[in-house]
Amino acid sequence: MKKPIVIAAACAVAAFAGCGHGTPAKKAFDGSRGEVKLMTLDPGHFHAALVQMYMYDQVAPTVRVYAPEGDDVKMHLDRVAIYNGRAEDPTSWDEQVYADDDFLQRMIDDRSGNVVVLAGNNGKKTGYVEAAVEAGINVLSDKPMAIDGKRFAQLERTLDKAAADGVLVYDIMTERSEINNELQRVLVGIPSLFGQMEKGTPEDPAITKESVHHFFKYVSGQPLTRPEWYFDIEQQGEGIVDVTTHLVDLVQCTVLPEQPIDYASQVEFTSARRWATKIPLDKYRLVSGKEQYPDFLKKYIVDDTLNVYSNGEMNYKLNGVNARVSVVWNFMAEVDNEGTGDTHYSVVKGTKADVSIRQGAEQGYKPMLYVRCKGDDTAAFEAELRAALESVADRYPDLDIEPSGDKEWRVVIPAALVKTHEMRFSSVMKVYLKYLIDGKIPDWEVSQMKSKYYTTTKALELAREAK
């Protein structure tokens, strides 16, 4: 075995050596300063760094990173260093790194923290979650935690063991706290405005959620370099099990908010399909920083072009409500600057109103929320809409509306309520920290995690069968 590399980003190497066998993972949390001690395992995705975009009183500033030596861990450290060095609200993370082939066993042996953060190779992630739970270490994981049916079964067993052992496993669902998504759920939950949710049909679903993403993008002002394994569906997972995790989660939060889901009886599929994004070598060089395709990607090359199965669509019923979820990955956005690349479309149909989110050229590629009246008395409906917004003014102050077409209004959301993609990681962290203090992930959350990954991995199975 090669000699391990130990990097002390802001303190002496000796301090790391003395940190082993630290705070037991099952210590009760009470909100005390620095009681949460983070470990980052094999960070290969920029989301691992976004967890540390801000400091938290409850989280100790020293973070132990366990990873194989290579580009992934270096890029992770570089991103955290940007947060530490920024002029406005700089962080003060102390990254201490163990880099060698036995990084997973070393993390378990050291027990230098009580929460492990996972964001990287999705093919390995389910096993990492299981290893942490077996060791009694709490887990905060990026999505997806399972990318196929075999891994879903493994994850389900792991979640059951975690619940039995008092270990908290939680996935990072940032889109729940995007303000348009939040307000869409709020308005759908007001019967006097929305009515009852329609059931829809497979051809005309009651809920549609579509997401468009891009391989080349900017994050925190920097062009994003993707690791080469990101383009391998055996390591990253196909699109239908990746970004759709967020969309399926939002469907669940809308149809059955904070309620348990029995996926065996409440999830029923109609259809699923998948297709590839073509990435020629010149574009691959731009986003990966590498000159050639690696050998492990050559099985996906057709006519000298890499084909990545990053796109997918599923049609299914949740508790009798027809939903359509789809994800598309282009190489680069037409409008190429931060915040205007990835786009989201969503509509939820009720008997009195439809509530939609649109983010196209007409909206300047910024998500905007719309409410459309289905009745004829538009004056009464406008009054009802204003009353609905006033009823939630304590949580969402200064909301307004403006006409945007026949029987439709746009909800005007003040800038103070808007959270960027990066800021939403802080929202998830605050929820998880509260769950740590509570000592439990709510039963409905665990149930919905299981249902979510059943839905995505079952869709993949059906889409592959349909080819």
Coordinates of C-alpha atoms in Angstrom, one line a residue:
M1 CA 0.0 0.0 0.0
K2 CA 1.3 3.4 -0.8
K3 CA 2.1 5.8 2.0
P4 CA -1.0 7.7 3.2
I5 CA -1.3 11.4 2.5
V6 CA -2.4 13.5 5.5
I7 CA -3.2 17.1 4.7
A8 CA -3.8 19.7 7.4
A9 CA -5.5 22.6 5.8
A10 CA -5.5 24.9 8.7
C11 CA -3.7 23.2 11.6
A12 CA -0.8 20.9 12.4
V13 CA -0.8 17.3 11.1
A14 CA -0.2 16.1 14.7
A15 CA -3.6 17.4 15.7
F16 CA -5.2 15.0 13.3
A17 CA -3.3 12.0 14.7
G18 CA -4.7 12.7 18.1
C19 CA -8.3 12.9 17.0
G20 CA -9.1 9.2 16.7
H21 CA -11.7 7.5 18.8
G22 CA -13.5 10.8 19.3
T23 CA -17.1 11.5 20.3
P24 CA -19.3 8.4 20.1
A25 CA -21.8 8.5 17.3
K26 CA -24.8 7.7 19.5
K27 CA -24.2 10.6 22.0
A28 CA -27.4 12.5 22.6
F29 CA -27.4 15.8 20.8
D30 CA -28.8 18.9 22.7
G31 CA -27.7 21.8 20.4
S32 CA -24.5 22.5 22.2
R33 CA -21.8 24.5 20.4
G34 CA -19.6 22.2 18.3
E35 CA -21.2 18.9 19.3
V36 CA -21.7 17.8 15.7
K37 CA -18.4 16.7 14.3
L38 CA -18.4 16.2 10.6
M39 CA -16.6 13.7 8.5
T40 CA -16.6 13.8 4.7
L41 CA -16.2 10.5 3.0
D42 CA -14.9 10.2 -0.6
P43 CA -16.2 13.6 -1.8
G44 CA -16.5 13.5 -5.6
H45 CA -19.4 15.9 -6.1
F46 CA -19.5 19.6 -5.4
H47 CA -22.5 19.1 -3.1
A48 CA -20.1 17.8 -0.5
A49 CA -18.6 21.3 -0.2
L50 CA -21.9 23.1 -0.4
V51 CA -22.8 21.5 3.0
Q52 CA -20.0 23.7 4.3
M53 CA -20.9 27.0 2.6
Y54 CA -21.8 28.4 6.0
M55 CA -20.8 27.8 9.6
Y56 CA -23.2 26.5 12.2
D57 CA -22.8 27.0 16.0
Q58 CA -23.8 23.3 16.6
V59 CA -21.1 22.1 14.1
A60 CA -17.4 22.0 15.1
P61 CA -15.1 23.8 12.6
T62 CA -12.8 20.9 12.2
V63 CA -13.9 18.4 9.5
R64 CA -12.1 15.1 8.9
V65 CA -12.0 14.1 5.2
Y66 CA -11.4 10.4 4.3
A67 CA -10.8 9.7 0.6
P68 CA -8.6 8.0 -1.9
E69 CA -5.8 10.2 -3.3
G70 CA -6.8 12.0 -6.5
D71 CA -8.5 14.8 -8.2
D72 CA -11.8 14.4 -6.4
V73 CA -10.5 15.2 -2.9
K74 CA -8.3 18.0 -4.3
M75 CA -11.3 19.7 -5.9
H76 CA -13.3 19.3 -2.7
L77 CA -10.6 21.0 -0.7
D78 CA -10.3 23.8 -3.2
R79 CA -14.0 24.5 -3.0
V80 CA -14.0 24.7 0.8
A81 CA -10.9 27.0 0.6
I82 CA -13.0 29.4 -1.6
Y83 CA -15.6 29.7 1.2
N84 CA -12.8 30.2 3.8
G85 CA -11.2 32.9 1.7
R86 CA -14.2 34.8 0.4
A87 CA -14.4 38.5 1.4
E88 CA -18.0 38.4 2.6
D89 CA -19.0 36.1 5.4
P90 CA -15.9 33.8 5.2
T91 CA -16.1 30.4 6.8
S92 CA -13.4 29.0 9.0
W93 CA -13.4 25.3 8.3
D94 CA -10.3 23.3 9.3
E95 CA -10.1 20.5 6.8
Q96 CA -7.9 17.5 8.0
V97 CA -7.5 14.8 5.3
Y98 CA -6.6 11.2 5.3
A99 CA -6.0 10.1 1.7
D100 CA -5.2 6.4 1.1
D101 CA -6.8 3.3 -0.3
D102 CA -8.1 2.2 3.2
F103 CA -10.0 5.5 3.8
L104 CA -13.3 3.9 4.6
Q105 CA -11.9 1.5 7.2
R106 CA -9.7 4.3 8.6
M107 CA -12.8 6.5 9.1
I108 CA -14.6 3.7 10.9
D109 CA -11.5 2.9 13.1
D110 CA -10.8 6.5 13.9
R111 CA -14.4 7.4 14.8
S112 CA -13.3 11.1 14.7
G113 CA -16.8 12.4 14.1
N114 CA -20.4 11.6 14.6
V115 CA -21.9 12.6 11.3
V116 CA -20.6 11.6 7.9
V117 CA -21.4 13.6 4.8
L118 CA -21.7 11.7 1.5
A119 CA -21.6 13.3 -1.9
G120 CA -19.8 11.6 -4.7
N121 CA -19.8 8.3 -6.7
N122 CA -23.4 7.1 -6.6
G123 CA -22.5 3.6 -7.4
K124 CA -20.6 3.4 -4.1
K125 CA -22.9 5.5 -2.0
T126 CA -25.4 2.8 -0.9
G127 CA -22.5 0.8 0.4
Y128 CA -21.1 3.8 2.2
V129 CA -24.4 4.4 3.9
E130 CA -24.6 0.8 5.0
A131 CA -21.0 0.8 6.4
A132 CA -21.7 4.0 8.3
V133 CA -24.9 2.7 9.8
E134 CA -23.2 -0.6 10.8
A135 CA -20.6 1.5 12.6
G136 CA -23.3 3.6 14.4
I137 CA -22.4 6.8 12.5
N138 CA -25.1 9.2 11.5
V139 CA -25.4 10.0 7.8
L140 CA -26.2 13.1 5.8
S141 CA -26.2 12.0 2.2
D142 CA -26.5 13.7 -1.2
K143 CA -29.0 12.1 -3.6
P144 CA -29.4 9.6 -4.9
M145 CA -28.7 7.0 -2.2
A146 CA -29.6 4.1 -4.6
I147 CA -29.3 3.9 -8.4
D148 CA -30.9 0.5 -9.1
G149 CA -33.2 -2.1 -7.7
K150 CA -30.4 -4.1 -6.0
R151 CA -29.1 -1.1 -4.2
F152 CA -32.6 0.0 -3.3
A153 CA -33.1 -3.3 -1.5
Q154 CA -29.8 -2.7 0.3
L155 CA -30.8 0.8 1.2
E156 CA -34.2 -0.3 2.6
R157 CA -32.5 -2.8 4.9
T158 CA -30.0 -0.2 6.0
L159 CA -32.8 2.4 6.8
D160 CA -34.6 -0.2 8.8
K161 CA -31.4 -1.0 10.8
A162 CA -30.7 2.7 11.3
A163 CA -34.1 3.3 12.7
A164 CA -33.8 0.3 15.1
D165 CA -30.3 1.4 16.2
G166 CA -31.1 5.1 16.6
V167 CA -28.8 6.1 13.8
L168 CA -30.0 9.1 11.7
V169 CA -29.8 8.8 7.9
Y170 CA -31.1 11.7 5.9
D171 CA -30.8 12.7 2.3
I172 CA -30.3 16.3 1.1
M173 CA -33.5 17.4 -0.5
T174 CA -32.7 21.0 -1.3
E175 CA -35.6 21.6 -3.7
R176 CA -38.1 21.4 -0.9
S177 CA -36.9 24.8 0.3
E178 CA -36.8 26.5 -3.1
I179 CA -39.3 29.3 -2.5
N180 CA -41.5 28.6 -5.6
N181 CA -41.7 24.9 -4.6
E182 CA -42.6 25.9 -1.1
L183 CA -45.3 28.3 -2.1
Q184 CA -46.7 25.9 -4.7
R185 CA -47.3 23.3 -1.9
V186 CA -48.7 26.0 0.4
L187 CA -51.3 27.1 -2.1
V188 CA -52.2 23.6 -3.1
G189 CA -52.9 23.0 0.5
I190 CA -55.6 25.7 0.7
P191 CA -58.9 24.1 -0.4
S192 CA -60.8 27.4 -0.6
L193 CA -58.3 28.5 -3.3
F194 CA -57.2 25.3 -5.0
G195 CA -60.1 23.0 -4.4
Q196 CA -59.3 19.3 -4.4
M197 CA -56.4 17.8 -6.3
E198 CA -57.4 16.3 -9.6
K199 CA -56.6 12.6 -10.3
G200 CA -55.6 13.2 -13.9
T201 CA -54.8 10.5 -16.5
P202 CA -51.5 9.1 -17.9
E203 CA -52.0 11.3 -20.9
D204 CA -53.0 14.4 -18.9
P205 CA -51.5 14.0 -15.4
A206 CA -52.6 16.0 -12.4
I207 CA -49.0 16.7 -11.6
T208 CA -46.1 17.3 -14.0
K209 CA -42.6 18.1 -13.0
E210 CA -39.9 18.6 -15.6
S211 CA -36.2 19.5 -15.0
V212 CA -33.5 20.5 -17.5
H213 CA -29.9 20.4 -16.4
H214 CA -26.5 20.9 -18.0
F215 CA -23.2 19.2 -17.8
F216 CA -21.2 22.4 -18.1
K217 CA -22.3 25.1 -15.6
Y218 CA -21.0 27.6 -13.0
V219 CA -21.1 27.0 -9.2
S220 CA -20.2 29.7 -6.7
G221 CA -18.9 31.8 -9.6
Q222 CA -16.5 29.1 -10.9
P223 CA -16.8 26.8 -14.0
L224 CA -17.6 23.3 -12.7
T225 CA -15.2 20.5 -13.6
R226 CA -17.0 17.1 -13.6
P227 CA -15.1 14.0 -12.5
E228 CA -14.7 11.4 -15.3
W229 CA -16.8 8.8 -13.4
Y230 CA -19.7 11.3 -13.5
F231 CA -20.3 10.2 -17.1
D232 CA -20.5 6.5 -16.3
I233 CA -24.0 5.4 -15.6
E234 CA -22.7 2.5 -13.5
Q235 CA -21.1 5.0 -11.2
Q236 CA -23.2 8.1 -11.4
G237 CA -26.5 6.4 -12.2
E238 CA -28.8 7.2 -15.1
G239 CA -30.7 10.4 -15.2
I240 CA -34.0 8.7 -14.3
V241 CA -32.6 7.8 -10.9
D242 CA -30.6 10.9 -10.2
V243 CA -32.2 14.3 -10.5
T244 CA -35.6 12.7 -10.6
T245 CA -35.0 12.0 -6.9
H246 CA -35.9 15.6 -6.2
L247 CA -38.9 15.6 -8.5
V248 CA -40.4 12.5 -7.0
D249 CA -39.8 13.9 -3.5
L250 CA -41.7 17.0 -4.5
V251 CA -44.6 14.9 -5.8
Q252 CA -44.7 13.0 -2.6
C253 CA -44.6 16.2 -0.5
T254 CA -47.5 17.6 -2.5
V255 CA -49.8 14.5 -2.7
L256 CA -49.1 13.2 0.8
P257 CA -47.4 16.0 2.8
E258 CA -45.7 14.7 6.0
Q259 CA -47.6 11.4 5.7
P260 CA -46.2 7.8 5.4
I261 CA -46.3 6.1 2.1
D262 CA -46.7 2.4 1.4
Y263 CA -45.0 2.1 -2.0
A264 CA -46.3 -1.4 -2.5
S265 CA -49.9 -0.3 -2.5
Q266 CA -49.7 3.5 -3.3
V267 CA -47.3 3.6 -6.2
E268 CA -48.4 2.2 -9.6
F269 CA -46.5 2.7 -12.8
T270 CA -47.9 3.4 -16.3
S271 CA -44.7 3.8 -18.3
A272 CA -41.1 4.9 -18.3
R273 CA -38.4 5.7 -20.9
R274 CA -34.8 6.8 -21.2
W275 CA -32.5 8.3 -23.8
A276 CA -28.9 9.5 -24.2
T277 CA -27.2 12.9 -24.3
K278 CA -24.3 12.9 -26.9
I279 CA -21.1 14.5 -25.7
P280 CA -18.3 14.8 -28.4
L281 CA -14.7 14.8 -27.4
D282 CA -14.2 18.6 -27.6
K283 CA -17.1 19.1 -25.2
Y284 CA -15.9 16.3 -22.9
R285 CA -12.5 18.0 -22.7
L286 CA -14.2 21.3 -21.7
V287 CA -16.2 19.9 -18.8
S288 CA -13.7 17.2 -17.6
G289 CA -10.4 18.9 -18.2
K290 CA -9.1 15.6 -19.7
E291 CA -7.8 15.1 -23.2
Q292 CA -9.3 11.7 -24.0
Y293 CA -12.2 9.5 -22.9
P294 CA -11.0 7.0 -20.2
D295 CA -11.2 3.3 -21.0
F296 CA -14.2 2.7 -18.7
L297 CA -16.3 5.1 -20.9
K298 CA -15.4 3.5 -24.2
K299 CA -18.4 1.1 -24.0
Y300 CA -20.7 4.1 -24.3
I301 CA -19.0 5.6 -27.4
V302 CA -20.9 5.4 -30.7
D303 CA -19.4 7.0 -33.8
D304 CA -16.6 8.6 -31.8
T305 CA -19.2 10.3 -29.4
L306 CA -19.9 9.6 -25.8
N307 CA -23.6 8.6 -25.2
V308 CA -24.7 9.2 -21.6
Y309 CA -28.1 7.9 -20.5
S310 CA -28.9 11.0 -18.5
N311 CA -32.4 11.6 -19.7
G312 CA -35.6 9.9 -18.5
E313 CA -39.4 10.1 -18.0
M314 CA -41.7 8.2 -15.8
N315 CA -45.5 8.2 -15.6
Y316 CA -47.1 6.8 -12.4
K317 CA -49.8 7.1 -9.9
L318 CA -49.2 8.0 -6.3
N319 CA -52.2 7.3 -4.1
G320 CA -54.4 7.4 -7.2
V321 CA -53.0 10.8 -8.5
N322 CA -51.4 10.6 -11.9
A323 CA -47.9 12.2 -12.1
R324 CA -45.3 12.7 -14.8
V325 CA -41.7 13.3 -13.9
S326 CA -39.0 13.9 -16.5
V327 CA -35.3 15.0 -16.6
V328 CA -33.3 16.2 -19.5
W329 CA -29.5 16.9 -19.5
N330 CA -28.1 19.1 -22.2
F331 CA -24.4 19.9 -22.4
M332 CA -24.6 23.7 -21.9
A333 CA -27.4 26.2 -21.4
E334 CA -28.4 28.6 -24.1
V335 CA -28.0 31.4 -21.6
D336 CA -24.6 30.6 -20.1
N337 CA -24.2 32.3 -16.7
E338 CA -24.8 31.2 -13.2
G339 CA -28.4 30.9 -12.1
T340 CA -30.0 30.8 -15.6
G341 CA -28.9 27.4 -16.7
D342 CA -30.9 24.6 -15.0
T343 CA -34.7 25.1 -15.4
H344 CA -37.8 23.7 -13.8
Y345 CA -41.4 23.3 -14.9
S346 CA -44.1 22.2 -12.6
V347 CA -47.9 22.2 -12.5
V348 CA -50.4 20.8 -10.0
K349 CA -54.0 20.8 -11.1
G350 CA -56.9 21.3 -8.7
T351 CA -60.7 21.6 -9.2
K352 CA -60.6 25.4 -8.6
A353 CA -57.1 26.3 -9.8
D354 CA -53.9 25.2 -11.3
V355 CA -50.6 26.2 -9.6
S356 CA -47.6 26.2 -11.8
I357 CA -43.9 27.1 -11.9
R358 CA -42.3 28.2 -15.2
Q359 CA -38.7 29.1 -15.9
G360 CA -38.3 29.6 -19.6
A361 CA -37.2 32.5 -21.8
E362 CA -40.4 34.4 -21.0
Q363 CA -39.4 34.3 -17.3
G364 CA -35.7 35.3 -18.1
Y365 CA -34.8 31.7 -17.0
K366 CA -35.8 32.5 -13.4
P367 CA -38.5 30.4 -11.7
M368 CA -41.8 32.1 -11.4
L369 CA -45.1 31.0 -9.7
Y370 CA -48.5 31.3 -11.4
V371 CA -52.0 30.6 -10.3
R372 CA -54.8 30.1 -12.9
C373 CA -58.5 30.3 -12.1
K374 CA -60.7 27.5 -13.5
G375 CA -64.0 29.3 -12.7
D376 CA -65.7 32.3 -14.3
D377 CA -65.7 34.7 -11.4
T378 CA -62.2 36.0 -11.7
A379 CA -62.8 38.9 -9.3
A380 CA -63.8 36.6 -6.5
F381 CA -60.9 34.3 -7.3
E382 CA -58.4 37.2 -7.2
A383 CA -59.8 38.2 -3.8
E384 CA -59.5 34.5 -2.6
L385 CA -55.9 34.4 -3.9
R386 CA -55.0 37.6 -2.0
A387 CA -56.6 36.3 1.1
A388 CA -54.6 33.0 0.8
L389 CA -51.3 34.9 0.6
E390 CA -52.3 37.1 3.5
S391 CA -53.0 34.0 5.6
V392 CA -49.4 32.9 5.3
A393 CA -47.9 36.4 5.6
D394 CA -46.3 35.5 8.9
R395 CA -44.1 32.9 7.2
Y396 CA -43.9 34.6 3.8
P397 CA -44.2 38.3 4.2
D398 CA -44.7 40.9 1.4
L399 CA -46.1 38.5 -1.3
D400 CA -48.1 40.2 -4.0
I401 CA -49.8 39.2 -7.3
E402 CA -50.0 40.7 -10.8
P403 CA -52.1 39.7 -13.8
S404 CA -50.2 37.5 -16.3
G405 CA -52.9 36.5 -18.8
D406 CA -56.5 35.3 -19.0
K407 CA -57.6 34.1 -15.6
E408 CA -54.0 33.9 -14.4
W409 CA -51.8 35.8 -11.9
R410 CA -48.1 35.7 -11.1
V411 CA -47.2 35.6 -7.5
V412 CA -44.6 38.3 -6.9
I413 CA -42.0 37.0 -4.4
P414 CA -39.7 39.5 -2.7
A415 CA -36.0 38.9 -3.1
A416 CA -35.6 38.4 0.7
L417 CA -37.5 35.1 0.4
V418 CA -35.4 33.7 -2.4
K419 CA -32.7 31.1 -1.7
T420 CA -30.0 30.2 -4.2
H421 CA -29.2 26.5 -4.9
E422 CA -26.2 26.8 -2.7
M423 CA -28.2 28.5 0.1
R424 CA -30.7 25.7 0.2
F425 CA -28.0 23.3 1.5
S426 CA -28.0 25.4 4.6
S427 CA -31.8 24.9 4.9
V428 CA -31.4 21.1 4.8
M429 CA -28.5 21.2 7.3
K430 CA -30.7 23.1 9.8
V431 CA -33.5 20.5 9.5
Y432 CA -31.0 17.7 10.0
L433 CA -29.5 19.4 13.0
K434 CA -32.9 19.6 14.6
Y435 CA -33.5 15.9 13.9
L436 CA -30.2 15.1 15.6
I437 CA -31.5 17.0 18.7
D438 CA -34.8 15.2 18.5
G439 CA -32.9 11.9 18.3
K440 CA -35.0 10.6 15.4
I441 CA -35.8 11.0 11.7
P442 CA -39.7 11.2 11.6
D443 CA -41.3 8.0 10.5
W444 CA -43.0 9.8 7.6
E445 CA -39.6 10.9 6.4
V446 CA -38.1 7.4 6.5
S447 CA -41.2 6.1 4.7
Q448 CA -41.0 8.7 2.0
M449 CA -37.3 8.1 1.5
K450 CA -38.1 4.4 0.9
S451 CA -40.9 5.2 -1.5
K452 CA -38.8 7.8 -3.4
Y453 CA -36.0 5.4 -4.1
Y454 CA -38.4 2.6 -4.9
T455 CA -40.1 4.9 -7.5
T456 CA -36.9 6.0 -9.2
T457 CA -35.3 2.6 -9.3
K458 CA -38.5 0.9 -10.5
A459 CA -38.8 3.5 -13.3
L460 CA -35.2 2.6 -14.4
E461 CA -36.1 -1.1 -14.5
L462 CA -39.2 -0.4 -16.6
A463 CA -37.4 2.0 -18.9
R464 CA -34.7 -0.5 -19.7
E465 CA -37.3 -3.2 -20.4
A466 CA -39.0 -0.8 -22.8
K467 CA -35.9 -0.5 -25.0

